[in-house]
Coordinates of C-alpha atoms in Angstrom, one line a residue:
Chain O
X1 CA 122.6 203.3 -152.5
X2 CA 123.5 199.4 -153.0
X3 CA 120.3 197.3 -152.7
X4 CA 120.1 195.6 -149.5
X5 CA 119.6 192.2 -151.3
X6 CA 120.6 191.4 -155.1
X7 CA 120.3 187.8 -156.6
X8 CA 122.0 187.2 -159.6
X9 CA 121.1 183.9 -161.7
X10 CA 121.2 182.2 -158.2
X11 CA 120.5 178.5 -159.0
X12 CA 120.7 175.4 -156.3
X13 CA 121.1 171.8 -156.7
X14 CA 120.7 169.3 -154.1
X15 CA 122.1 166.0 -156.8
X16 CA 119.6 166.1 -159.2
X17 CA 117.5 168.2 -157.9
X18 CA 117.2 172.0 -159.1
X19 CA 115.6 173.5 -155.8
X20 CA 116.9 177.3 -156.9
X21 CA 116.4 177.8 -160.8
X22 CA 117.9 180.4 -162.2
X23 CA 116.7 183.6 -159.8
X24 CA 117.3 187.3 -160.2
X25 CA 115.8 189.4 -158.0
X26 CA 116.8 192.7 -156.0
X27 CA 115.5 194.3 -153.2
X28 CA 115.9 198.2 -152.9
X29 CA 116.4 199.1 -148.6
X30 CA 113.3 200.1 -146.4
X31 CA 111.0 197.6 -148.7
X32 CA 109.2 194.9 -147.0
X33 CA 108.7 191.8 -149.2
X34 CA 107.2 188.9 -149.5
X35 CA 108.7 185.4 -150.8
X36 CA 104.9 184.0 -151.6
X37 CA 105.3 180.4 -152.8
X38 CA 103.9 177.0 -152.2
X39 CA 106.0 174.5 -150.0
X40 CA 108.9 173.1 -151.8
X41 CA 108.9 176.1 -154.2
X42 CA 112.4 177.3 -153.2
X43 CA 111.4 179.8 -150.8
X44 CA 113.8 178.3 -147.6
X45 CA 116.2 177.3 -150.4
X46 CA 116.5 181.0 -151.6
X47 CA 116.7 182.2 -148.0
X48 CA 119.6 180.2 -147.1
X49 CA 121.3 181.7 -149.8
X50 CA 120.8 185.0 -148.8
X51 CA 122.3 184.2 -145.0
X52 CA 125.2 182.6 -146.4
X53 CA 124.3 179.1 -145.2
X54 CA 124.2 177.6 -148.2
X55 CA 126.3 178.5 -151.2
X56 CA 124.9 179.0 -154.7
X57 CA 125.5 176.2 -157.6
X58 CA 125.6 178.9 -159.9
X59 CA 125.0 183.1 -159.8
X60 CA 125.8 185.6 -156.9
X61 CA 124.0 186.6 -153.7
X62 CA 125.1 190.3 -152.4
X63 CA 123.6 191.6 -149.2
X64 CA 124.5 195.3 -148.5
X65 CA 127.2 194.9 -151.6
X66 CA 129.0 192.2 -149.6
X67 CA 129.0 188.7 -149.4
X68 CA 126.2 187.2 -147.2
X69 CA 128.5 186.1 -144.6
X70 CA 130.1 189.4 -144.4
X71 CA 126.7 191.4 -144.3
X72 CA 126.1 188.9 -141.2
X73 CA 129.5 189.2 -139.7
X74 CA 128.9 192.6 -139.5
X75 CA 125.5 192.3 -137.8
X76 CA 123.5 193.9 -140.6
X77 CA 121.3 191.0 -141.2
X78 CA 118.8 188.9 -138.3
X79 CA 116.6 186.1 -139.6
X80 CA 114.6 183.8 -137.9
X81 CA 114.3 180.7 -139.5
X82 CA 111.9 177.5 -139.2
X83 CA 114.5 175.3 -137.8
X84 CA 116.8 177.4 -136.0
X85 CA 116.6 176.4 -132.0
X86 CA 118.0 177.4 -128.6
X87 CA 120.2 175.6 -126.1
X88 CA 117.6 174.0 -123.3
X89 CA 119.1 175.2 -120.3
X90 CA 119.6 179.2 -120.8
X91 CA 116.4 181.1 -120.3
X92 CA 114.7 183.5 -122.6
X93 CA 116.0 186.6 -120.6
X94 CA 119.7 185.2 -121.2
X95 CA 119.4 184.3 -125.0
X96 CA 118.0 187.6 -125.3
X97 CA 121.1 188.9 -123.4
X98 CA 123.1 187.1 -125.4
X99 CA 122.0 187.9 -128.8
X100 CA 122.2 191.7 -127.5
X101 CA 125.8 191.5 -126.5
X102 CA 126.4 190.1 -129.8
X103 CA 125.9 192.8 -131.8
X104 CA 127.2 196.6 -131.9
X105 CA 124.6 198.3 -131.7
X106 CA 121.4 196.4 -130.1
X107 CA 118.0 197.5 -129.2
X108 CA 117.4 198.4 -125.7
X109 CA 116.5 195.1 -123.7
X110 CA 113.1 196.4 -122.6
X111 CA 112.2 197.4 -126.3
X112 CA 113.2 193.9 -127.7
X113 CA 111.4 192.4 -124.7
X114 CA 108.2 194.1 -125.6
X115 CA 108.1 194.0 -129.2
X116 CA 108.6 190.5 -129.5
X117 CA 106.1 190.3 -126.4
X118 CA 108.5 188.0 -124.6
X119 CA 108.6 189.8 -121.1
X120 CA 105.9 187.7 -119.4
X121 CA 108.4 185.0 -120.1
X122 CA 111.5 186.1 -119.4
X123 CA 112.2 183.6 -116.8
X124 CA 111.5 180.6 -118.4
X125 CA 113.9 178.2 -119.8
X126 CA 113.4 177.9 -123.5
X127 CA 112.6 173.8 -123.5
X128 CA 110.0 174.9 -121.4
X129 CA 108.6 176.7 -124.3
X130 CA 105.2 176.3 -126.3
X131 CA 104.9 176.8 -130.3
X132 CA 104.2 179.8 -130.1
X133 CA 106.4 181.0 -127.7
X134 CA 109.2 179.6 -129.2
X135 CA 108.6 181.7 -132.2
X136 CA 108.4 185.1 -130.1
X137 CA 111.6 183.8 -128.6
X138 CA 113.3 183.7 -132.5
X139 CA 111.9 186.9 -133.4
X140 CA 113.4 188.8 -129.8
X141 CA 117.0 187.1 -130.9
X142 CA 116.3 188.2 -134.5
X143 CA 115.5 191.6 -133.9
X144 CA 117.9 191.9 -130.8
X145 CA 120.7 193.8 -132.8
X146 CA 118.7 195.9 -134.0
X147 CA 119.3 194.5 -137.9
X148 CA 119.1 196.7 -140.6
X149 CA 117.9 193.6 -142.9
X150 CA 115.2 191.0 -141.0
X151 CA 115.0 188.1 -143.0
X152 CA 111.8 185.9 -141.0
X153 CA 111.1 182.1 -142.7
X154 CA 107.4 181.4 -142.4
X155 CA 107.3 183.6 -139.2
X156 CA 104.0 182.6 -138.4
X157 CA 104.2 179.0 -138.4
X158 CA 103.3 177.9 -135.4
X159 CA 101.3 180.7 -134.5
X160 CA 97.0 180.7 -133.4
X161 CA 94.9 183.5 -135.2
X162 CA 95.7 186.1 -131.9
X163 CA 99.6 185.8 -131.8
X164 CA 99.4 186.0 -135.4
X165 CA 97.9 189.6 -135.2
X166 CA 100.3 190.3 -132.9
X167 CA 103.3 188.9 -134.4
X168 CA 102.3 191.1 -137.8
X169 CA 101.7 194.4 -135.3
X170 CA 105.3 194.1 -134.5
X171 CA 106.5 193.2 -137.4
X172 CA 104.8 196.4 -139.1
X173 CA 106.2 198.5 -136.5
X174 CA 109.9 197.6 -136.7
X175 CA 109.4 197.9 -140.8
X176 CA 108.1 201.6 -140.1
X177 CA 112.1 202.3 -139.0
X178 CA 112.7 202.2 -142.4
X179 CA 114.1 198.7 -142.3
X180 CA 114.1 196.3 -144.7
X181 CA 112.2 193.3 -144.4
X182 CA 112.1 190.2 -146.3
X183 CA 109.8 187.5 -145.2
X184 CA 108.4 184.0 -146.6
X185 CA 105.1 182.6 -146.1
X186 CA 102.4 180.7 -148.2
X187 CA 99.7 182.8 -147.6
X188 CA 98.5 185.1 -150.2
X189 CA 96.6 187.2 -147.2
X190 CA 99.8 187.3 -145.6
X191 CA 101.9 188.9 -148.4
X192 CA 99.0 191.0 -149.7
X193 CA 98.3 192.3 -145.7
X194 CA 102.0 193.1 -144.9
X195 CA 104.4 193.6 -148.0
X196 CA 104.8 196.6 -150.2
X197 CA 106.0 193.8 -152.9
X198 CA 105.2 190.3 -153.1
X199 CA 107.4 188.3 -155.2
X200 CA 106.0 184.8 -156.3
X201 CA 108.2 181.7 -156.4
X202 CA 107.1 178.5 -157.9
X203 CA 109.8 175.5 -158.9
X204 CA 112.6 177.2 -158.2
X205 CA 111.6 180.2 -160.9
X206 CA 110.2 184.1 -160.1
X207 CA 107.1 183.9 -161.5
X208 CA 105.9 186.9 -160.6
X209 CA 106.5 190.7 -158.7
X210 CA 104.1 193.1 -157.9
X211 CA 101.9 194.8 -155.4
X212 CA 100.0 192.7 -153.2
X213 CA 97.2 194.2 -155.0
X214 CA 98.7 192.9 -158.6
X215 CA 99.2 189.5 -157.3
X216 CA 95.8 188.8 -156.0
X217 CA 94.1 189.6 -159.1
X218 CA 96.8 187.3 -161.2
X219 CA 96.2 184.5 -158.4
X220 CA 92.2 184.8 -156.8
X221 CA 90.9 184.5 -160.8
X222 CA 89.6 181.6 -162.6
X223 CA 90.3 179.8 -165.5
X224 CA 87.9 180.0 -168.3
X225 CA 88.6 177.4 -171.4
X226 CA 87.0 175.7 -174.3
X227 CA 88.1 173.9 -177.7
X228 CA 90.4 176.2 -180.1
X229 CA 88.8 175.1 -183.3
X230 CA 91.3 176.7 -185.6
X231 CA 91.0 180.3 -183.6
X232 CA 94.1 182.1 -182.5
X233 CA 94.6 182.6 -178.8
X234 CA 95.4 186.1 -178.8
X235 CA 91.9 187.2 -180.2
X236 CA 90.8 187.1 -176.8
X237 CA 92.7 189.0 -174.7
X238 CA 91.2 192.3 -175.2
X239 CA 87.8 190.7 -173.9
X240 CA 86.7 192.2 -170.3
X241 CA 87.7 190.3 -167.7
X242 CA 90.9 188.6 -169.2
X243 CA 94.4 188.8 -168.0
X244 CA 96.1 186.8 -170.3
X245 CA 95.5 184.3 -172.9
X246 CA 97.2 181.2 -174.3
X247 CA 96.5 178.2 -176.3
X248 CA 97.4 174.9 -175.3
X249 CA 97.5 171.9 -177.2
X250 CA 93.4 171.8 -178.7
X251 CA 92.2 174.6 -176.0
X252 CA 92.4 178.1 -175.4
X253 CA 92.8 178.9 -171.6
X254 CA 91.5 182.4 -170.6
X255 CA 93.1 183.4 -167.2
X256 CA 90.6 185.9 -166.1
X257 CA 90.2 188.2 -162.8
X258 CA 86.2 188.2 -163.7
X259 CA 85.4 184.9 -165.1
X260 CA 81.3 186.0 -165.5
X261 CA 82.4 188.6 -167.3
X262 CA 84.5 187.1 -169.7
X263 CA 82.1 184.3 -170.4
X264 CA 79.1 186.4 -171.0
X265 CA 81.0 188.5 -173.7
X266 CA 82.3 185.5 -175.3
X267 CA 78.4 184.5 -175.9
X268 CA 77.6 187.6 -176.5
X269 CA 80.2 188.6 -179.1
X270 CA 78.9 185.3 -181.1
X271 CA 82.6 183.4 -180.5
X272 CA 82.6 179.8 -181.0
X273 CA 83.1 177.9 -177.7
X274 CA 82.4 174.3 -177.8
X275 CA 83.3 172.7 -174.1
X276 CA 83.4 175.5 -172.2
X277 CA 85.1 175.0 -168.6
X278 CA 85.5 177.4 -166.0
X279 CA 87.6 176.3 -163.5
X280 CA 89.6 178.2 -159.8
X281 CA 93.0 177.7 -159.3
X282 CA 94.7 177.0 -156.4
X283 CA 97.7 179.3 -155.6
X284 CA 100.3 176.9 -156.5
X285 CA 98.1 176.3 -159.7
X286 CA 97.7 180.2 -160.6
X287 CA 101.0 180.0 -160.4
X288 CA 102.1 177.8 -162.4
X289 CA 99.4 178.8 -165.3
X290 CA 101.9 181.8 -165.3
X291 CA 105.0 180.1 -166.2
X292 CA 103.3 177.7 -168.3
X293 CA 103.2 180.4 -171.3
X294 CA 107.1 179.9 -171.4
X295 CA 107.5 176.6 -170.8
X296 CA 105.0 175.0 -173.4
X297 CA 105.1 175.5 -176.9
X298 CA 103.5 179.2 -178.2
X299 CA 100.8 179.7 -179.5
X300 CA 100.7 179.4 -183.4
Chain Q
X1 CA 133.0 186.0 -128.6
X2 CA 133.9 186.3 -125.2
X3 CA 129.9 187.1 -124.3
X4 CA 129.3 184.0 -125.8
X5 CA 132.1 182.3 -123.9
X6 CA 130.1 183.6 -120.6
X7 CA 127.1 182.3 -121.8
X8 CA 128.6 178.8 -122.3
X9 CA 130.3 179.3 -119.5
X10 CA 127.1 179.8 -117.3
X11 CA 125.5 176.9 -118.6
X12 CA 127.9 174.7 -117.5
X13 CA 128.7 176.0 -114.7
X14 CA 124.7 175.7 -114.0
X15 CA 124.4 171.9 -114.5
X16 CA 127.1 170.5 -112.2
X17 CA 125.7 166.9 -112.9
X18 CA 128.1 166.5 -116.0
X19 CA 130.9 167.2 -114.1
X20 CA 129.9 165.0 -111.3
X21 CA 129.8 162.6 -113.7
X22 CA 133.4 162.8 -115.6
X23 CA 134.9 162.9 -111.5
X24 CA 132.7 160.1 -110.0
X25 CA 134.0 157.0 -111.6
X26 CA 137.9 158.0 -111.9
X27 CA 137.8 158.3 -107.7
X28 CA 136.0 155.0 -107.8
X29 CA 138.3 153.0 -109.4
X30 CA 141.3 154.5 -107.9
X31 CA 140.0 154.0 -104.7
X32 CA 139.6 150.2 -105.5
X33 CA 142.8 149.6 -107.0
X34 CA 145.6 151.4 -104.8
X35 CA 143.6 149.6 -102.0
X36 CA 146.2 146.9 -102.2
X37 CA 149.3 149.2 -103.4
X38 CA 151.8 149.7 -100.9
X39 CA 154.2 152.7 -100.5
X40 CA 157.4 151.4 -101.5
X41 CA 155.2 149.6 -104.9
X42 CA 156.3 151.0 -108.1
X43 CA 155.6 151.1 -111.8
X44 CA 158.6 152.5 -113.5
X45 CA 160.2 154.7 -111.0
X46 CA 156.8 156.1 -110.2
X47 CA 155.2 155.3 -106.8
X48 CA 151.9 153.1 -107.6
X49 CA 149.6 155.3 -105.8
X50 CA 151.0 158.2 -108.1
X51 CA 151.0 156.8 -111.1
X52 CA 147.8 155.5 -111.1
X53 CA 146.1 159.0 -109.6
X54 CA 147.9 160.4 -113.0
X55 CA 145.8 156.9 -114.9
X56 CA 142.6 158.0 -113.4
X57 CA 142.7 161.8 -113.7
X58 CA 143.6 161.2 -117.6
X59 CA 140.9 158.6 -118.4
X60 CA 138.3 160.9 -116.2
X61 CA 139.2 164.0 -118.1
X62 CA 139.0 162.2 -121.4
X63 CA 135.4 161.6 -120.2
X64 CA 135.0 165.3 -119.3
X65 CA 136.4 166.5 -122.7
X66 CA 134.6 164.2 -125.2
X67 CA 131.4 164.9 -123.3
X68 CA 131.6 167.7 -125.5
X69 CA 130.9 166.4 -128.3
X70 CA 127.2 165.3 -127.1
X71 CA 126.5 169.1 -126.4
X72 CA 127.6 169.7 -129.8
X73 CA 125.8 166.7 -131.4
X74 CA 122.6 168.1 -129.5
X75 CA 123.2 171.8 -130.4
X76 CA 123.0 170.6 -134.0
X77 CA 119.8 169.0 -133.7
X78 CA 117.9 171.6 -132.1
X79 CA 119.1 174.4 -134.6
X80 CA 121.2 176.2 -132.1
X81 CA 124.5 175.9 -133.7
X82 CA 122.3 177.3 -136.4
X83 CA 120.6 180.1 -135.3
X84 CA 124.7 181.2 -134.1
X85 CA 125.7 181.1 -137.7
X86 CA 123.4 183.9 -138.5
X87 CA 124.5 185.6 -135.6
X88 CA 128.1 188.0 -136.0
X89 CA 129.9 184.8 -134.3
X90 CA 131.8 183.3 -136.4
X91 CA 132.0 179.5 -137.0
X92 CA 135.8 179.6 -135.9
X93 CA 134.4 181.1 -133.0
X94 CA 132.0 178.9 -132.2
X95 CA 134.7 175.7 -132.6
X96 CA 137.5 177.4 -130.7
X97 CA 135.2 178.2 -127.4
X98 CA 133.5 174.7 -127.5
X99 CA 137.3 173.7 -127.5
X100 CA 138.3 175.4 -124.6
X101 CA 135.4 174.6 -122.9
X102 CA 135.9 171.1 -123.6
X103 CA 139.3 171.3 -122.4
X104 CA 138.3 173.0 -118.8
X105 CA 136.5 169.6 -118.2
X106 CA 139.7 168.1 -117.9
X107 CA 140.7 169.7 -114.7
X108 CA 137.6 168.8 -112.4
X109 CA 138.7 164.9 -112.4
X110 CA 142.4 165.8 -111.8
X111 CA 141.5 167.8 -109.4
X112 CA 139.4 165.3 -107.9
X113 CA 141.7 162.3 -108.0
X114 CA 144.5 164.5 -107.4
X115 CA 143.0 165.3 -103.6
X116 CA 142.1 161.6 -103.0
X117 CA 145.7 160.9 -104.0
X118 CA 147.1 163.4 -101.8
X119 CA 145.4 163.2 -98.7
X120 CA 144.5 159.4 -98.8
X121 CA 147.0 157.6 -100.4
X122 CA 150.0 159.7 -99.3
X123 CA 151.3 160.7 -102.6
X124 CA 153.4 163.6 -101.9
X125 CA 154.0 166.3 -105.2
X126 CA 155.2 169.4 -104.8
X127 CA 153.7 172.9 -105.2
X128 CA 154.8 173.4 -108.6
X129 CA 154.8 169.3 -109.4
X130 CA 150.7 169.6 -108.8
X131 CA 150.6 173.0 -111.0
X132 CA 152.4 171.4 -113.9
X133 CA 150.2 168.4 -113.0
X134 CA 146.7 170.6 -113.7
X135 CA 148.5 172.8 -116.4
X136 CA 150.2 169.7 -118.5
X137 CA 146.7 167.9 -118.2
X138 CA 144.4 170.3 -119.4
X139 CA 147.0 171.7 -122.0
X140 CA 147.3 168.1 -123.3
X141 CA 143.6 167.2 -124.0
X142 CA 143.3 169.8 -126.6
X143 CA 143.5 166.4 -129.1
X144 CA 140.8 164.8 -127.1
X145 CA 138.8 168.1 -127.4
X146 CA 139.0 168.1 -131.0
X147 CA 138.3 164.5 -131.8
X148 CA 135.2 165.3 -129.7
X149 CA 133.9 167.7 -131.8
X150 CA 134.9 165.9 -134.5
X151 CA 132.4 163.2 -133.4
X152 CA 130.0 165.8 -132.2
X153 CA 129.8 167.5 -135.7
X154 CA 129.3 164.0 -137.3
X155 CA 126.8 162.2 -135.3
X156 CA 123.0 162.4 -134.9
X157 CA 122.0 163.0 -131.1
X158 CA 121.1 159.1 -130.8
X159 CA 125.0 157.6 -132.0
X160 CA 126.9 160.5 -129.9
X161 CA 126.4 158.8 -126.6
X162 CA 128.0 155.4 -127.3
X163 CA 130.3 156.9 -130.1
X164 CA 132.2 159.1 -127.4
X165 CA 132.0 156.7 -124.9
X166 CA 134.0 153.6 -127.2
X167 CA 136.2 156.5 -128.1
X168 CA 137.1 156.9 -124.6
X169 CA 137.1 153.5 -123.2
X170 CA 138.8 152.3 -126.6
X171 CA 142.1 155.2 -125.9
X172 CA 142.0 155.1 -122.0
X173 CA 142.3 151.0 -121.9
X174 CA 144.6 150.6 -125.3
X175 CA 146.5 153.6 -124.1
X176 CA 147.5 152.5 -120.6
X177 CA 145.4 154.0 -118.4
X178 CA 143.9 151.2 -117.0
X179 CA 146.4 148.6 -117.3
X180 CA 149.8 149.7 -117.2
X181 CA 151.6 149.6 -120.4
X182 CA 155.0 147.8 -118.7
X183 CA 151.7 144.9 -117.8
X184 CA 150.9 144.6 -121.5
X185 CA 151.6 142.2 -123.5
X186 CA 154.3 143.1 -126.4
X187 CA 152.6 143.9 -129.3
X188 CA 149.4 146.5 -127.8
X189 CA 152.5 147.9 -125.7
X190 CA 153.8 149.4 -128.9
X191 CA 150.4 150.2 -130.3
X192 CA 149.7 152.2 -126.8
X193 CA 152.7 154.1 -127.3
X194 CA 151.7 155.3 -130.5
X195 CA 148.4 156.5 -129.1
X196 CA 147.5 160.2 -127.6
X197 CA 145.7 158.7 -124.9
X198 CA 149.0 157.1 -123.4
X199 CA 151.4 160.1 -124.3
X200 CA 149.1 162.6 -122.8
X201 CA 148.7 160.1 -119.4
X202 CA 152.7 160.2 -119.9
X203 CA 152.9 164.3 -119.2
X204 CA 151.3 163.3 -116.0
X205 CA 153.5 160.5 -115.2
X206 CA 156.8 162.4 -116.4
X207 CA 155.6 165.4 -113.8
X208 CA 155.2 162.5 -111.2
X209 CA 158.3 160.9 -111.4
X210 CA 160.0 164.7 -111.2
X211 CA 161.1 164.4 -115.1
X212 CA 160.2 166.1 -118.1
X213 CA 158.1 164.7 -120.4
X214 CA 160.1 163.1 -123.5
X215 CA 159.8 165.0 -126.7
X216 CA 159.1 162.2 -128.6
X217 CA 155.4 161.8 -127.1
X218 CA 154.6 165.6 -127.0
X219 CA 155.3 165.2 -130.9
X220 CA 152.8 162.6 -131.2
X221 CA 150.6 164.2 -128.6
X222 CA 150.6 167.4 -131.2
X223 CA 150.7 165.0 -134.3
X224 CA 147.1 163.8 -133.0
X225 CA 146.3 167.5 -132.0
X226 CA 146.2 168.0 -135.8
X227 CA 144.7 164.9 -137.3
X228 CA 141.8 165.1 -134.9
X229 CA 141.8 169.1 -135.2
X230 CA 141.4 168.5 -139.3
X231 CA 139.3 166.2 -138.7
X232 CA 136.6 168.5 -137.0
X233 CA 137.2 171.4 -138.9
X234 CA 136.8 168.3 -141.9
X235 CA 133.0 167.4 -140.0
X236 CA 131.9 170.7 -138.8
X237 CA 132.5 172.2 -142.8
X238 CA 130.1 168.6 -143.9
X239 CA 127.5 169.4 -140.9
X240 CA 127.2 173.0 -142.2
X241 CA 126.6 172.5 -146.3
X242 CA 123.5 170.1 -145.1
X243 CA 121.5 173.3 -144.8

């Protein structure tokens, strides 16, 4: 079976500015997956893509083995994006109507209705809308056709702790239909809670894939580093506690999942470690760290 | 499509006001100014009170038509227009039912004027002079229409207002419609004859002096159809590659 999404060396410029660099990516259907990056990473950027509203500088975007405006022609493809909006004087019951009628095959009203928990405010006109309502009101007109491929833009937004929950609830539940789900956020607890596969952007660039699981041990760990003084990098990765290893410039920087670990062996196994520095990483930072071993020179 | 042609539909049909408004100030005027007209007046070989209910219902539908521009410009803003291109309606949808919407507005302030005409002023058309009077106008502001959403896909929400509106006083007063081309002097007579505003006030005219109209301004009328009609589809492609 075709993948329901395949990137190909998708790249974006706005001028000067590479906002897409050079991403391949495919997503196999019934996965949900997360698009975990920090904002202005290329997360909205590569999501446009995907829909067809903005065309790639350079590579290919297939949805479904068609071109994204077909796949949404067709009505294969819902998304709920940050800055999509709704005309002030229909209500929510009529948007909902109208998002039903146009697509083949919709959900039942009452099922839209209640997933999205919009029923309680059916009636109301959607500039009468809070936050948070708004957002239900983008997820009822996403799901309303009954999408085989949701694509949802920081879904949660503008959502308190409680809608949150609730949001992810229905979320999980239309994902058990064997859909496939593709959604971006910038929480960590988000992508690990809720995606079978987390995919990390950062500048443009997949930095990493993985499990939830994977990715919180590459990004919750510290960085443990101290002067070089001649030794080689790679003599430390088979320490406990280290993921990777790198030099850089006059340090060697120990990315490790358990940094008390690593720095008790390193003592203990009699290493020389003038300045030592253990230090967390942000996301972004973690991140980044990751990429860095291509981008700056090797190790020697 | 045509569920979202309903849905449009219901929405104006729902807020009244803006058609109030495109009916109000065409009745207005041509209540003041055939005040002094009488019956036997004439401009051309058109009765006064005839020609200038043909003036007022042009100018007042050009003000119903362009209005929808500022729907559009809005739309834009809020992330509607966007939320429709990941939807199965296609953009070429999207454009051809705002058009038709924005050409319905037309016929409120023909229809307006037209009654005032008829049953104050004494301008007598027949039954099929008043249908090609309703069918001619609306037909005719399909130029209108486009150069609407030709502003509407161009304009932030703030600039859409008074963009539309010189756009309409700008073709209703160098087109004719509120002084009489045969009153102007010689030079703007020639540029008003060149204009849409004053060919498509001249299907009106033609139906009211019991003529057709002359070929040579329904070629103009349709050479503006498509400059204006390129020129949105020119906008609405620029509005959509901003993300």
């Amino acid at each position: 079976m075709t993948d329901a999404v395949r990137l190909t060396s998708v790249a974006k410029n706005y001028g000067a500015v590479r906002a897409v660099d050079g991403v391949d990516l495919s997503i196999a259907r019934g996965q949900t997956v997360a698009l975990l990056g920090p904002n202005g990473a290329g997360k909205s950027t590569t999501i446009s893509m995907i829909l067809g509203l903005l065309t790639p500088s350079a590579g290919t975007v297939e949805v479904f083995g068609t071109s994204p405006a077909d796949a949404v022609r067709a009505g294969r493809v819902g998304a709920m994006l940050q800055e999509s909006g709704f005309p002030a004087s229909a209500t929510v019951r009529e948007l909902v109507q109208l998002a039903r009628a146009l697509y083949r095959d919709p959900l039942p009203l009452d099922e839209i209705m209640a997933t999205a928990d919009v029923a309680s405010i059916a009636d109301r006109r959607s500039d009468k809308l809070s936050g948070g309502q708004s957002q239900r009101l983008r997820f009822a007109f996403a799901l309303a056709g009954n999408p085989e491929l949701l694509i949802l833009d920081e879904p949660t937004a503008a959502l308190d702790v409680e809608s949150r929950q609730q949001f992810w609830a229905a979320m999980r539940r239309y994902a058990a239909t064997g859909r496939t789900v593709l959604f971006a956020t910038h929480y960590l607890e988000e992508a690990d809670d809720f995606a079978d596969r987390v995919i990390v952007i950062a500048r443009g660039r997949v930095v990493a894939d993985g499990s939830g699981a994977e990715i919180k041990k590459l990004a919750g760990g510290r960085t443990v580093s101290f002067d070089r003084a001649g030794q080689d990098a790679d003599a430390f990765t088979a320490l406990p506690g280290v993921v990777s290893a790198q030099a850089r410039g006059e340090r060697v920087l120990l990315r490790c999942d358990d940094s008390d670990v690593t720095v008790r062996a390193l003592f203990e196994g009699g290493h020389r470690v003038a300045n030592l520095e253990v230090t967390g990483a942000g996301l972004e930072e973690a991140f980044l760290t990751l990429t860095a071993k291509t981008e700056l020179e090797p190790a020697r | 499509m045509t569920a979202y042609l309903r849905f449009e539909l219901r929405r104006l049909i729902r807020d009244p006001r803006v058609i109030v408004f495109t009916v109000v100030l065409p009745v207005l005027i041509y209540f003041i100014s055939t005040g002094s007209a009488g019956a036997a007046d004439r401009i051309g070989s058109v009765q006064v009170a005839a020609y200038l209910m043909v003036s007022m219902a042009a100018y007042g539908a050009l003000v119903g038509v362009m209005s929808v521009g500022i729907g559009v410009a809005n739309e834009r803003a809020t992330g509607w227009l966007r939320q429709l291109r990941i939807s199965p309606v296609t953009p070429g949808q999207v454009v051809a039912v705002k058009a038709l919407l924005a050409s319905i507005m037309a016929i409120p302030s023909v229809a307006a004027v037209g009654v005032i005409a008829a049953t104050r002023n004494g301008v007598e058309l027949s039954a099929p002079q008043w249908v090609a009077l309703v069918g001619l106008l609306w037909l005719g502001s399909l130029p209108f229409a486009a150069l609407g959403l030709a502003l509407g896909f161009s304009m932030p929400p703030n600039l859409i207002q008074p963009a539309s509106m010189l756009g309409v006083f700008g073709l209703a007063f160098l087109g004719g419609l509120f002084v009489p081309v045969e009153a102007m002097p010689a030079a703007l007579a020639k540029i008003a004859t060149w204009l849409p505003s004053n060919r498509y006030a001249e299907l009106g005219w033609s139906v009211a002096g019991d003529k057709a109209p002359p070929l040579g301004g329904v070629a103009i009328l349709v050479g503006w159809a498509v400059v204006f009609g390129g020129l949105a589809a020119l906008m609405y492609r620029r509005s959509a590659a901003q993300k």
